[in-house]
XYZ file of C-alpha atoms in Angstrom:
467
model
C -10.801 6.392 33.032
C -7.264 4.888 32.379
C -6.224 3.426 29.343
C -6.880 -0.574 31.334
C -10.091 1.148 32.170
C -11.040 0.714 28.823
C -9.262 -2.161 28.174
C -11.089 -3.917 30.466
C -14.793 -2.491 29.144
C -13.913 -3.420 25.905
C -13.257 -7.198 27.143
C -17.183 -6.803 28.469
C -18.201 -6.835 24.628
C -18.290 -10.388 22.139
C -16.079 -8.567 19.076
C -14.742 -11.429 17.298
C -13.878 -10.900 14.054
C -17.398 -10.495 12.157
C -19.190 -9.644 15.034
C -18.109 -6.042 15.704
C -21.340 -4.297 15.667
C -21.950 -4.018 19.395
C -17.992 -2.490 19.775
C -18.807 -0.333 16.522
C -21.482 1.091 18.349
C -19.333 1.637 22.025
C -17.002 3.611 19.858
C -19.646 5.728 18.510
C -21.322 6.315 22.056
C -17.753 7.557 23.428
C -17.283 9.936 20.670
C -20.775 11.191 21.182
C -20.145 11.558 25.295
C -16.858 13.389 24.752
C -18.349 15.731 21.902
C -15.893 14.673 19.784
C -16.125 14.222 15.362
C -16.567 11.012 14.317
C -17.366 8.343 10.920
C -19.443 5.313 11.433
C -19.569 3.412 8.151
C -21.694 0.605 6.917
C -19.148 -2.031 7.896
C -18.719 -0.754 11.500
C -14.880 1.009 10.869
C -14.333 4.275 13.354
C -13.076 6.869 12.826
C -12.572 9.292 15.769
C -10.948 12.739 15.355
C -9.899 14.947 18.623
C -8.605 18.713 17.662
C -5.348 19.513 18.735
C -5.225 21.632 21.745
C -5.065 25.164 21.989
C -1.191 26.287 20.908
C -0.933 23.177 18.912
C -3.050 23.462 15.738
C -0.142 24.129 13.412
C 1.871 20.883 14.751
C 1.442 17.565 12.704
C -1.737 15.308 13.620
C -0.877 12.109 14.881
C -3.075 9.045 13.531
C -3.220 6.229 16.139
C -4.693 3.273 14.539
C -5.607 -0.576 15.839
C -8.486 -3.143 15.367
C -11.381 -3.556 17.390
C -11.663 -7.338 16.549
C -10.307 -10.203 18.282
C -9.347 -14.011 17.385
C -12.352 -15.355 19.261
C -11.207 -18.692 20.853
C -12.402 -20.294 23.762
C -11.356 -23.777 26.067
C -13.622 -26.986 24.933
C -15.235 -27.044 28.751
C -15.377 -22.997 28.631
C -19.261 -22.173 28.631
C -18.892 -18.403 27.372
C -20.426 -17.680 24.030
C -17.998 -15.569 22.174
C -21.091 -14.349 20.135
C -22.737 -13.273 23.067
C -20.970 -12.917 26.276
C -18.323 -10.741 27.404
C -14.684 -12.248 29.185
C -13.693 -13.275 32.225
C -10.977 -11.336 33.108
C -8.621 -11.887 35.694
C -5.217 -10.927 36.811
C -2.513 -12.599 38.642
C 0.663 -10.691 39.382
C 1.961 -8.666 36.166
C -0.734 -10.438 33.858
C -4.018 -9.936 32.655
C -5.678 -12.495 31.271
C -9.134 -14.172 29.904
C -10.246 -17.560 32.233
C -10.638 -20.164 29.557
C -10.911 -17.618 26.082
C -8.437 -15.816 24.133
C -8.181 -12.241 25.780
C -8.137 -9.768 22.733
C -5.114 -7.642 23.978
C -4.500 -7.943 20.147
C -5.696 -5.286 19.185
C -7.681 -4.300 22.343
C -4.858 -2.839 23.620
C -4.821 0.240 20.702
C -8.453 1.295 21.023
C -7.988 1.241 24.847
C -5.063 3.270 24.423
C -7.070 5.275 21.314
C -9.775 6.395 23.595
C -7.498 7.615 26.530
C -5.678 9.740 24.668
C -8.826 11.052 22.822
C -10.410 11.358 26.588
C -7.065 13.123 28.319
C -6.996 16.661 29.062
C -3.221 17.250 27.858
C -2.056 19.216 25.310
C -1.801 17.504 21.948
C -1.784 18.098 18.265
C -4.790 16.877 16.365
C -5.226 13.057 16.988
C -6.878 10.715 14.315
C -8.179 7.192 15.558
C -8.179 4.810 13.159
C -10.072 1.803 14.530
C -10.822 -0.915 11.704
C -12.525 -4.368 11.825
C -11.685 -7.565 10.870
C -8.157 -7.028 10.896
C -8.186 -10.989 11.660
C -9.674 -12.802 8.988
C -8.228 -10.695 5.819
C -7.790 -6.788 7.056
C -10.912 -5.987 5.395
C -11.996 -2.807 7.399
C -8.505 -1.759 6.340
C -9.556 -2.356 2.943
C -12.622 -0.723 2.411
C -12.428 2.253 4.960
C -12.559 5.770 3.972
C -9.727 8.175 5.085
C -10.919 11.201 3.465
C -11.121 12.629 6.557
C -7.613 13.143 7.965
C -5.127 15.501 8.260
C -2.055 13.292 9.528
C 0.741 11.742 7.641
C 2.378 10.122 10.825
C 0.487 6.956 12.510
C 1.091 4.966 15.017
C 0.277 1.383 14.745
C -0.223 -0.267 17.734
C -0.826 -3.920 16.533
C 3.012 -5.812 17.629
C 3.281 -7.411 20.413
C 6.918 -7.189 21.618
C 8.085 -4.592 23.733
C 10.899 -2.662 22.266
C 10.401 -3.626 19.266
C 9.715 -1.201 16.208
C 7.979 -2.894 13.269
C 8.905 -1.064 9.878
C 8.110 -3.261 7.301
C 5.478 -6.590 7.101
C 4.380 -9.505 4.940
C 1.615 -9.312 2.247
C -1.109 -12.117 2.235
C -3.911 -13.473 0.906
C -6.471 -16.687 1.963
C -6.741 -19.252 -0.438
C -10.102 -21.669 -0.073
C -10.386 -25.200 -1.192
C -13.974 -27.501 -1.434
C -12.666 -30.988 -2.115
C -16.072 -33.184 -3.730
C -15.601 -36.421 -1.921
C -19.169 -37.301 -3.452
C -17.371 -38.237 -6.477
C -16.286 -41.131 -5.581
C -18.764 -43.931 -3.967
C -20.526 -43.793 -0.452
C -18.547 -46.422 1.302
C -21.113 -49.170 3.108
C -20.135 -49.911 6.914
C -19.471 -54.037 7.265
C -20.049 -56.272 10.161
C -16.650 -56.685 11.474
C -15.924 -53.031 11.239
C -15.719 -50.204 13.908
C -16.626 -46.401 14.004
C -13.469 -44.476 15.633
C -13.579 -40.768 16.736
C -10.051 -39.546 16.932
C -9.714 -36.512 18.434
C -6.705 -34.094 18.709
C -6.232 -31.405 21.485
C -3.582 -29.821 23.400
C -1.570 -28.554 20.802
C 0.194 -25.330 21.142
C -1.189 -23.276 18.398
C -0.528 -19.489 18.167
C -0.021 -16.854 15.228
C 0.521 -18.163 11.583
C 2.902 -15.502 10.710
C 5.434 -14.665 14.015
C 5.120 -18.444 15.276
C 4.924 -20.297 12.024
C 9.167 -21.148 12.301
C 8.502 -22.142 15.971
C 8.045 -26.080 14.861
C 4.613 -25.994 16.323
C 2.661 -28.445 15.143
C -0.258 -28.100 12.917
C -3.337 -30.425 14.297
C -4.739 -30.354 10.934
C -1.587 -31.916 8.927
C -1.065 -34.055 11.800
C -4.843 -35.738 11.219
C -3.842 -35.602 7.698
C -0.690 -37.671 7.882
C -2.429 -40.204 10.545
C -5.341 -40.409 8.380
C -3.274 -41.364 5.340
C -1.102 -44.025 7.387
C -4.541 -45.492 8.593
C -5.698 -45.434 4.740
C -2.500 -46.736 3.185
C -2.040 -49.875 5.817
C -6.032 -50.735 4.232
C -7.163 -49.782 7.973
C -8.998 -47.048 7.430
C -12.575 -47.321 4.463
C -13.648 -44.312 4.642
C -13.956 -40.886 6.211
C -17.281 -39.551 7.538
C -16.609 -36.140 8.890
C -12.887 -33.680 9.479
C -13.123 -30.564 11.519
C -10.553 -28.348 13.018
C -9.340 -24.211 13.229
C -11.110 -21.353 14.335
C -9.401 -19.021 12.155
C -7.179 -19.591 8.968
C -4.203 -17.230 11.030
C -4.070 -19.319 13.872
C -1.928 -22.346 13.812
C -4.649 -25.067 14.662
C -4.426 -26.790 17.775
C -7.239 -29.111 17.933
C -9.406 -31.141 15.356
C -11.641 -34.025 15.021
C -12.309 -36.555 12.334
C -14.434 -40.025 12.154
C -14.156 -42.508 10.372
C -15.091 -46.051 8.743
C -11.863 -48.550 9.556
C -10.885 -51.964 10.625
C -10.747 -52.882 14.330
C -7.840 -51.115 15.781
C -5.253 -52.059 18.380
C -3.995 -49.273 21.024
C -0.094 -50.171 20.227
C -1.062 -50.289 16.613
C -2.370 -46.549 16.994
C 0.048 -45.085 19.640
C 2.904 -46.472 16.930
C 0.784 -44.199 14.023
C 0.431 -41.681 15.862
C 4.212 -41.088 17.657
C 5.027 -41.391 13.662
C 3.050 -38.031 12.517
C 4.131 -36.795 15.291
C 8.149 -37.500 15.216
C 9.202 -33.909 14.048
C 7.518 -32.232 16.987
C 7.644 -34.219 20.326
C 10.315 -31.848 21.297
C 7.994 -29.016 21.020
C 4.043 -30.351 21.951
C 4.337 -31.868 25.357
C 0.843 -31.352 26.069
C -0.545 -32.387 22.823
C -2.726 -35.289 23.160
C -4.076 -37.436 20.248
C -6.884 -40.374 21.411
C -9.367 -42.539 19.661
C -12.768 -44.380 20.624
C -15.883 -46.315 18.986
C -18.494 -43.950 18.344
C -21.781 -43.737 16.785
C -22.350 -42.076 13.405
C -25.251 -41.281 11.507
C -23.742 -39.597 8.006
C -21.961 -40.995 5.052
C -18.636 -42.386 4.853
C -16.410 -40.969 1.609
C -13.544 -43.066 -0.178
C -10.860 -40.714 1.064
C -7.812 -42.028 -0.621
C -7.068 -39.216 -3.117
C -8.699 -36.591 -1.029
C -5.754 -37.546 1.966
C -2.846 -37.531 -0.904
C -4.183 -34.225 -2.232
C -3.879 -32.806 1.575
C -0.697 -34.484 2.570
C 0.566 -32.997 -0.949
C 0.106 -29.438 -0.058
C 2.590 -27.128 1.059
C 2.420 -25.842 4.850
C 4.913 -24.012 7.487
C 7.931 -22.018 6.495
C 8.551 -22.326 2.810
C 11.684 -19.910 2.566
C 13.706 -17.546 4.931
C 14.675 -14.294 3.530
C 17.888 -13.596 2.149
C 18.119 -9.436 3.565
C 16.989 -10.073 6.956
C 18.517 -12.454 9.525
C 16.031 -14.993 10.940
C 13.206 -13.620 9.051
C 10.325 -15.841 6.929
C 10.126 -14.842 3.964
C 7.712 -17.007 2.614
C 4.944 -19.375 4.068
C 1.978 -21.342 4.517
C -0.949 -22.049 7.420
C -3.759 -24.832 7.484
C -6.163 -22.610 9.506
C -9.499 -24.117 9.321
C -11.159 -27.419 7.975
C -14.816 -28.925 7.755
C -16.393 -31.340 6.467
C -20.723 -31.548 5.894
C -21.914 -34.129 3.147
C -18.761 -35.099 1.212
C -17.917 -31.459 0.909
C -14.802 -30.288 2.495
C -13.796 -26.720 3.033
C -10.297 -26.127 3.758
C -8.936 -22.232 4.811
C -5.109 -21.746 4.553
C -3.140 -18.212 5.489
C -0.513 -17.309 2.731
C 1.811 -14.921 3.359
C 5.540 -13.483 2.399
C 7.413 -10.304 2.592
C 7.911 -10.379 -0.962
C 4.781 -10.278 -3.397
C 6.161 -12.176 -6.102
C 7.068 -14.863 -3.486
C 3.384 -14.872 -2.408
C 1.510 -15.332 -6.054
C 3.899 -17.819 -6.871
C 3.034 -19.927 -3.718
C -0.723 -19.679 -4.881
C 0.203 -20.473 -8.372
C 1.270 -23.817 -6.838
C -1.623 -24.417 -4.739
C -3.544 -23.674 -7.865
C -1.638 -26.477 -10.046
C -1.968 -28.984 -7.384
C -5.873 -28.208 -7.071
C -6.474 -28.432 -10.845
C -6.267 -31.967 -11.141
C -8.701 -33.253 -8.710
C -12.525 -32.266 -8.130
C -11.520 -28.858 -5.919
C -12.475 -25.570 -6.393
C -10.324 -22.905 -4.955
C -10.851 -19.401 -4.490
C -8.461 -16.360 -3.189
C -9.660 -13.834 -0.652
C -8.127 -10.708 1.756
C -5.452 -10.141 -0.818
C -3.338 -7.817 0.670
C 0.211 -5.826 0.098
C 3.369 -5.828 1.947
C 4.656 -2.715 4.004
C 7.753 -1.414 2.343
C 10.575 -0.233 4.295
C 10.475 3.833 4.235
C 14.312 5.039 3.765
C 13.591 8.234 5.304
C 11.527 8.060 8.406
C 11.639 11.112 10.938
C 8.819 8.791 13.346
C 11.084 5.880 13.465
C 13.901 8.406 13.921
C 11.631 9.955 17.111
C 11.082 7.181 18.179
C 14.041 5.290 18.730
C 15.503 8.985 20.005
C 12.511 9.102 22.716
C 12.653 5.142 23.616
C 16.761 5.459 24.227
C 15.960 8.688 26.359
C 13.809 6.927 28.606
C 15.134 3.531 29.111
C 18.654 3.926 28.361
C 18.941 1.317 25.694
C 18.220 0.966 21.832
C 14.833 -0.604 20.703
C 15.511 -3.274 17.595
C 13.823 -2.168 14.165
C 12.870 -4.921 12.828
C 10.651 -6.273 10.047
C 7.826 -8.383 10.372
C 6.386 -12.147 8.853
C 3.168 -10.900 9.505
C 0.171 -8.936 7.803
C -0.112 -5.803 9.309
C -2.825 -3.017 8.451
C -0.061 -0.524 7.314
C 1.090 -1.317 3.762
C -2.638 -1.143 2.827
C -3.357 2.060 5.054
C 0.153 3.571 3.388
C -2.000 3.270 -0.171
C -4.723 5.341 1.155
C -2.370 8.193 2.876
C -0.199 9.692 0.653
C 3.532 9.605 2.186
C 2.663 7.664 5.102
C 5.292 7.592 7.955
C 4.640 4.543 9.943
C 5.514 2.362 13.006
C 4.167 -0.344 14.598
C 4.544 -1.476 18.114
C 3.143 -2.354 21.373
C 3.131 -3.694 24.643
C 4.007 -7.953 25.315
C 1.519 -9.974 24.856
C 2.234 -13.775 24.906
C 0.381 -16.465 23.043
C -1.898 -13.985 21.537
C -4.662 -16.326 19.038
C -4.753 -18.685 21.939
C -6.609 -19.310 25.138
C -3.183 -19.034 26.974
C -2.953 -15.002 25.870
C -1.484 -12.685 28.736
C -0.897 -9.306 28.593
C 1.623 -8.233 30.647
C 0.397 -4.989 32.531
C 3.805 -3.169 33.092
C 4.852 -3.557 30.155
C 1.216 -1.912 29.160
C 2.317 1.233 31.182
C 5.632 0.941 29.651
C 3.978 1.764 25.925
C 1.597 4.230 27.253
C 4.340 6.606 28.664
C 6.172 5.774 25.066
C 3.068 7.125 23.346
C 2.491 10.089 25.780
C 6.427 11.119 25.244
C 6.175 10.540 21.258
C 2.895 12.934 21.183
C 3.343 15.309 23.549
């Protein structure tokens, strides 16, 4: 089987983050039918280990190391259950895609490419698979994996997805949770003359919190904030009854929902609120739609006043570009995923920066600004930065065996995104690391292509660089 061979199985198993048990096991079964050493542990992180070939056992093992999960996101008129059912794949031209879902080339792509190498007949050193779980929501497989096991210093991380690019160095995050207590304040009672409005926000172009967060793609969350608080402060809007939006506190959200209690409403009046939240990004959303309609509603509407001003008050996007690199974020901010379920509302944000002083005192902030009002807030998925490594004989290789075959230099660049390196480089002593990969475009969304010569492009790099 080819390395889009098992790609393509791989896209016949539900693995979004948290539900990795069923891909867990595939791993385990492959390592079993090629006889090969291998760690399941209680969290469903693999670990498969290949011996290097005869005439070979003295040369340097070779870690190659990806996620099995997936940001999980599907089309509202898609009928696949991403809990249960497996893609629809399709390809048109250079592209493979998923028909109405997210397609998982990140990180698909490195355990296809893991088990291919670990299932060729060539001669190689010792290869390590590391293949870790929830990479998405907090890189906690990277976290809690053991690593006892290898032998290698020198790993290949196959989790970017720009060709030609070599990723030495990444951003540090954490997830910060809020629960706002609307119940504190009165239940809000529905009068005659007054309407129940859906508005409903779709068609936005979402994408990765950390490499599209300076894109000036909107965020369908703060834009429901702001229209919610222009409703509120014209004395339109009573109250709010439910808020929901995100899939995943990395991804830029592209859609939400929220109803609410409020004074009959005029189309001009609401196209006028509307084009106002939205003024900073009609340039970029031109397929972003925003529509309301009279609905019916059987919860509780909340006084929402303070709980809107708290929202609109937080921070979100870039907060600062860094100083050392050129058109890097340094620091910055996501609104990945609200709800709301009687008067409780959950909010998930995505903090990250390059520099770890930066990061805690972003949170510090958030935590000032939460301390006044009836919110709790907790901190999850805390992880560190990837330091740049001075003296690197991989990213040497590498850009030596990348100008050899294409004729051209590869940029080394750093990266405003978490990455599972700087916490893997804590559990292997003198870690040399690179990350890389094949292009994939609009990877978090449902519009996520992989393109497949640029796929063979990064398989002959990582045949060349191990051989």
């Amino acid at each position: 089987m080819t390395y889009l061979d098992y790609f393509k199985e791989l896209c016949k198993i539900p693995h979004g983050s948290g539900n990795t048990k069923a891909i867990s096991d595939y791993l385990v079964s492959f390592a079993k039918g090629h006889e090969l050493e291998y760690y399941q542990d209680e969290i469903n992180n693999v670990v498969i280990i290949k011996e290097a070939s005869q005439g070979r056992e003295g040369d340097e093992p070779i870690i190659i190391q990806g996620h099995m999960d997936m940001v999980a996101v599907k089309d509202d008129d898609c009928d696949i259950d991403m809990l249960k059912d497996g893609l629809r794949i399709k390809e048109e031209g250079d592209f493979i895609f998923a028909e109405g879902t997210s397609l998982g080339g990140d990180d698909g792509i490195a355990v296809a490419y893991a088990l291919a190498l670990l299932a060729s007949d060539l001669s190689l050193p010792r290869i390590e698979a590391v293949i870790t779980v929830d990479e998405e929501v907090g890189m906690d497989g990277a976290s809690a994996i053991d690593l006892s096991m290898l032998k290698g210093h020198t790993m290949l991380n196959v989790d970017s997805e720009e060709e030609g690019i070599f990723l030495v160095s990444c951003a540090g995050g954490a997830r910060v949770d809020f629960e706002y207590d609307c119940t504190v304040e009165p239940v809000v009672e529905k009068k005659e003359s007054e309407k129940i409005y859906e508005i409903d926000m779709s068609g936005f172009i979402g994408g990765h919190s950390g490499t599209e967060i300076d894109k000036n793609r909107a965020n369908a969350i703060r834009i429901m904030c702001k229209l919610l608080k222009k409703l509120s402060d014209s004395g339109f809007m009573q109250g709010l009854g439910s808020f929901d939006g995100g899939v995943a506190d990395n991804a830029i959200c592209n859609a939400c929902k929220a109803v609410i209690l409020c004074k009959p409403l005029e189309p001009e009046l609401f196209d006028m609120l509307k084009y106002e939240s939205m003024d900073a990004f009609l340039g970029t959303e031109k397929t972003a739609a925003i529509t309301f309609k009279e609905v019916d509603f059987a919860g509780d509407f909340y006084q929402a006043g303070d709980f809107l001003h708290f929202l609109t008050s937080l921070p979100n996007g870039v907060m600062a570009m860094s100083k050392d690199v050129e058109g890097l974020v340094e620091t910055s901010l996501n609104h990945g995923i609200i709800h709301m379920n009687a008067g409780k509302v959950n909010l998930s944000l995505s903090v990250r920066s390059n520099i770890n002083d930066k990061k805690y005192e972003l949170i510090k902030t958030l935590r000032e600004l939460s301390e006044i009002r009836p919110v709790t807030m907790g901190i999850r998925g805390d992880y560190p930065g990837w330091a740049y490594r001075e003296n690197s004989p991989l990213r040497e290789k590498m850009i030596s065996v990348y100008r050899e075959m294409y004729g051209k230099e590869p940029l080394v660049n750093a990266l405003h995104a978490g990455l599972e390196c700087g916490i893997l480089s804590e559990k292997i002593p003198d870690l040399d690391c690179v990350s890389f990969g094949p292009d994939i475009f609009d990877i978090h969304t449902t519009k996520e292509k992989l393109s497949l010569s640029s796929a063979e492009r990064t398989w002959e790099l990582i045949l060349k660089i191990v051989e």
